[in-house]
Amino acid sequence: SDKTMLLCTHDLTRIWLRFSDSTEFTEWFLSIDGLLGVFYSSSLLKPSHKSSVLADRYMKNIKGGSIKVGDAEEWTYVGKSGRLICSLTNTPELQDFVFEFDGQFFRPLVDTFSIGGEWDGMNILWYENISNPNEYKRKQNAKKCYNWNQTKQEFYLMCNDFFAMEDTWKLTRNFLARTEGVGNGWLQIEGDTPVCLAMFLHLFYESLPSLTLE
């Protein structure tokens, strides 16, 4: 059945939107909620409800695939379990390393370190310590934040609540790479794999020099 959304502007103008597709409705809702999250560290949803909505959209019924990081690394994504497994690497400590993704949080399966990421349907947030349960404090302490533009298929770096003019990543077909060509790395996404996972991997590799792998 059709779903409707009512938007009220600052001058109380009412805008009704109707959706025949529940997926499109969810993406619109999460986009609006994501804007509130990135600019005001707020949300229209209670944490438990938000986690459920994100799991339904980005984890459940996702078949999985793989992500290549340059020419030497490959990770396999098992959609049913939400596990991203390092299946090919030149770094012995990374072989068979596992991250878990529940549609919202991206964490190491084993508590080897406290880094991790969060996806709200529109924004990627990367943390040095993802364990803080308070959403406002957690987001205020994010090490990096990228905003996803679905229309342009681009991730924009956010700095002090503004779009930065550098470090933009664009998805072209199934390749995710910097638009400026500055810095190393590209990622190739195969199969049914959420694009946010590729960005999480980029941020993980960016953090690697400061981590101790066992």
PDB file of C-alpha atoms in Angstrom, residues 17-121:
ATOM      1  CA  LEU A  17       4.786  13.182  -0.347  1.00  0.00           C
ATOM      2  CA  ARG A  18       3.330   9.838  -1.439  1.00  0.00           C
ATOM      3  CA  PHE A  19       5.346   6.703  -2.120  1.00  0.00           C
ATOM      4  CA  SER A  20       4.138   3.524  -3.764  1.00  0.00           C
ATOM      5  CA  ASP A  21       7.373   1.744  -2.909  1.00  0.00           C
ATOM      6  CA  SER A  22       8.268   1.106   0.742  1.00  0.00           C
ATOM      7  CA  THR A  23      12.004   1.054  -0.024  1.00  0.00           C
ATOM      8  CA  GLU A  24      11.873   4.536  -1.536  1.00  0.00           C
ATOM      9  CA  PHE A  25       9.860   5.772   1.461  1.00  0.00           C
ATOM     10  CA  THR A  26      12.450   4.353   3.862  1.00  0.00           C
ATOM     11  CA  GLU A  27      15.327   5.942   1.940  1.00  0.00           C
ATOM     12  CA  TRP A  28      13.626   9.354   1.962  1.00  0.00           C
ATOM     13  CA  PHE A  29      12.898   9.093   5.668  1.00  0.00           C
ATOM     14  CA  LEU A  30      16.455   8.041   6.471  1.00  0.00           C
ATOM     15  CA  SER A  31      17.806  10.887   4.309  1.00  0.00           C
ATOM     16  CA  ILE A  32      15.817  13.473   6.274  1.00  0.00           C
ATOM     17  CA  ASP A  33      16.830  11.822   9.530  1.00  0.00           C
ATOM     18  CA  GLY A  34      20.434  11.757   8.314  1.00  0.00           C
ATOM     19  CA  LEU A  35      20.404  15.528   7.742  1.00  0.00           C
ATOM     20  CA  LEU A  36      19.217  16.008  11.317  1.00  0.00           C
ATOM     21  CA  GLY A  37      21.953  13.654  12.454  1.00  0.00           C
ATOM     22  CA  VAL A  38      24.877  15.286  10.653  1.00  0.00           C
ATOM     23  CA  PHE A  39      23.920  18.899  11.391  1.00  0.00           C
ATOM     24  CA  TYR A  40      22.184  18.609  14.776  1.00  0.00           C
ATOM     25  CA  SER A  41      23.277  15.204  16.147  1.00  0.00           C
ATOM     26  CA  SER A  42      19.578  14.420  16.501  1.00  0.00           C
ATOM     27  CA  SER A  43      17.141  11.824  15.165  1.00  0.00           C
ATOM     28  CA  LEU A  44      13.425  11.349  14.557  1.00  0.00           C
ATOM     29  CA  LEU A  45      13.690   7.752  15.720  1.00  0.00           C
ATOM     30  CA  LYS A  46      14.396   6.073  19.020  1.00  0.00           C
ATOM     31  CA  PRO A  47      17.743   4.211  18.897  1.00  0.00           C
ATOM     32  CA  SER A  48      16.174   0.729  18.908  1.00  0.00           C
ATOM     33  CA  HIS A  49      13.681   1.617  16.154  1.00  0.00           C
ATOM     34  CA  LYS A  50      16.399   3.259  14.087  1.00  0.00           C
ATOM     35  CA  SER A  51      18.600   0.165  14.330  1.00  0.00           C
ATOM     36  CA  SER A  52      15.673  -1.998  13.206  1.00  0.00           C
ATOM     37  CA  VAL A  53      14.877   0.222  10.184  1.00  0.00           C
ATOM     38  CA  LEU A  54      18.530   0.280   9.091  1.00  0.00           C
ATOM     39  CA  ALA A  55      18.857  -3.494   9.497  1.00  0.00           C
ATOM     40  CA  ASP A  56      15.753  -4.059   7.358  1.00  0.00           C
ATOM     41  CA  ARG A  57      17.074  -1.797   4.603  1.00  0.00           C
ATOM     42  CA  TYR A  58      20.819  -2.473   4.559  1.00  0.00           C
ATOM     43  CA  MET A  59      21.447  -5.891   6.114  1.00  0.00           C
ATOM     44  CA  LYS A  60      18.470  -8.227   5.845  1.00  0.00           C
ATOM     45  CA  ASN A  61      17.803  -9.714   2.393  1.00  0.00           C
ATOM     46  CA  ILE A  62      21.216  -8.518   1.173  1.00  0.00           C
ATOM     47  CA  LYS A  63      22.870 -11.401  -0.657  1.00  0.00           C
ATOM     48  CA  GLY A  64      26.472 -10.266  -0.323  1.00  0.00           C
ATOM     49  CA  GLY A  65      29.480 -10.045  -2.599  1.00  0.00           C
ATOM     50  CA  SER A  66      33.043  -8.779  -2.339  1.00  0.00           C
ATOM     51  CA  ILE A  67      35.162  -5.634  -2.135  1.00  0.00           C
ATOM     52  CA  LYS A  68      38.645  -5.353  -3.637  1.00  0.00           C
ATOM     53  CA  VAL A  69      40.940  -2.791  -2.047  1.00  0.00           C
ATOM     54  CA  GLY A  70      43.502  -2.002  -4.714  1.00  0.00           C
ATOM     55  CA  ASP A  71      45.218  -4.949  -6.375  1.00  0.00           C
ATOM     56  CA  ALA A  72      46.356  -6.792  -3.269  1.00  0.00           C
ATOM     57  CA  GLU A  73      43.404  -6.988  -0.864  1.00  0.00           C
ATOM     58  CA  GLU A  74      39.954  -8.546  -1.110  1.00  0.00           C
ATOM     59  CA  TRP A  75      37.138  -8.859   1.404  1.00  0.00           C
ATOM     60  CA  THR A  76      34.126 -11.166   1.117  1.00  0.00           C
ATOM     61  CA  TYR A  77      30.755  -9.969   2.374  1.00  0.00           C
ATOM     62  CA  VAL A  78      28.284 -12.581   3.601  1.00  0.00           C
ATOM     63  CA  GLY A  79      24.959 -10.783   3.548  1.00  0.00           C
ATOM     64  CA  LYS A  80      23.085 -13.335   5.650  1.00  0.00           C
ATOM     65  CA  SER A  81      25.396 -12.874   8.631  1.00  0.00           C
ATOM     66  CA  GLY A  82      26.528  -9.301   7.964  1.00  0.00           C
ATOM     67  CA  ARG A  83      30.162 -10.407   8.155  1.00  0.00           C
ATOM     68  CA  LEU A  84      32.925  -8.872   6.057  1.00  0.00           C
ATOM     69  CA  ILE A  85      35.906 -11.233   5.938  1.00  0.00           C
ATOM     70  CA  CYS A  86      39.416 -10.524   4.666  1.00  0.00           C
ATOM     71  CA  SER A  87      39.942 -13.318   2.128  1.00  0.00           C
ATOM     72  CA  LEU A  88      43.052 -12.057   0.297  1.00  0.00           C
ATOM     73  CA  THR A  89      45.856  -9.911   1.708  1.00  0.00           C
ATOM     74  CA  ASN A  90      49.604  -9.370   1.830  1.00  0.00           C
ATOM     75  CA  THR A  91      49.330  -8.631   5.556  1.00  0.00           C
ATOM     76  CA  PRO A  92      49.275 -11.919   7.515  1.00  0.00           C
ATOM     77  CA  GLU A  93      47.596 -10.297  10.542  1.00  0.00           C
ATOM     78  CA  LEU A  94      44.629  -9.288   8.371  1.00  0.00           C
ATOM     79  CA  GLN A  95      44.004 -12.730   6.849  1.00  0.00           C
ATOM     80  CA  ASP A  96      40.520 -13.925   7.894  1.00  0.00           C
ATOM     81  CA  PHE A  97      39.982 -10.760   9.940  1.00  0.00           C
ATOM     82  CA  VAL A  98      36.230 -10.179  10.361  1.00  0.00           C
ATOM     83  CA  PHE A  99      34.047  -7.103  10.684  1.00  0.00           C
ATOM     84  CA  GLU A 100      30.335  -7.294  11.475  1.00  0.00           C
ATOM     85  CA  PHE A 101      27.736  -4.955   9.972  1.00  0.00           C
ATOM     86  CA  ASP A 102      24.184  -4.875  11.352  1.00  0.00           C
ATOM     87  CA  GLY A 103      22.869  -2.221   8.956  1.00  0.00           C
ATOM     88  CA  GLN A 104      24.037   0.572  11.241  1.00  0.00           C
ATOM     89  CA  PHE A 105      27.271  -0.270  13.062  1.00  0.00           C
ATOM     90  CA  PHE A 106      30.475  -1.622  11.550  1.00  0.00           C
ATOM     91  CA  ARG A 107      32.670  -3.283  14.186  1.00  0.00           C
ATOM     92  CA  PRO A 108      35.464  -5.854  14.482  1.00  0.00           C
ATOM     93  CA  LEU A 109      33.985  -9.260  15.359  1.00  0.00           C
ATOM     94  CA  VAL A 110      36.582  -9.652  18.105  1.00  0.00           C
ATOM     95  CA  ASP A 111      37.345  -6.717  20.391  1.00  0.00           C
ATOM     96  CA  THR A 112      40.858  -6.352  19.014  1.00  0.00           C
ATOM     97  CA  PHE A 113      40.467  -2.572  19.021  1.00  0.00           C
ATOM     98  CA  SER A 114      37.678  -0.069  19.578  1.00  0.00           C
ATOM     99  CA  ILE A 115      37.553   1.615  16.153  1.00  0.00           C
ATOM    100  CA  GLY A 116      34.476   1.265  14.000  1.00  0.00           C
ATOM    101  CA  GLY A 117      31.898   3.051  11.909  1.00  0.00           C
ATOM    102  CA  GLU A 118      28.250   4.029  11.847  1.00  0.00           C
ATOM    103  CA  TRP A 119      25.873   4.378   8.884  1.00  0.00           C
ATOM    104  CA  ASP A 120      22.513   6.147   9.161  1.00  0.00           C
ATOM    105  CA  GLY A 121      21.414   5.757   5.550  1.00  0.00           C
TER     106      GLY A 121
END
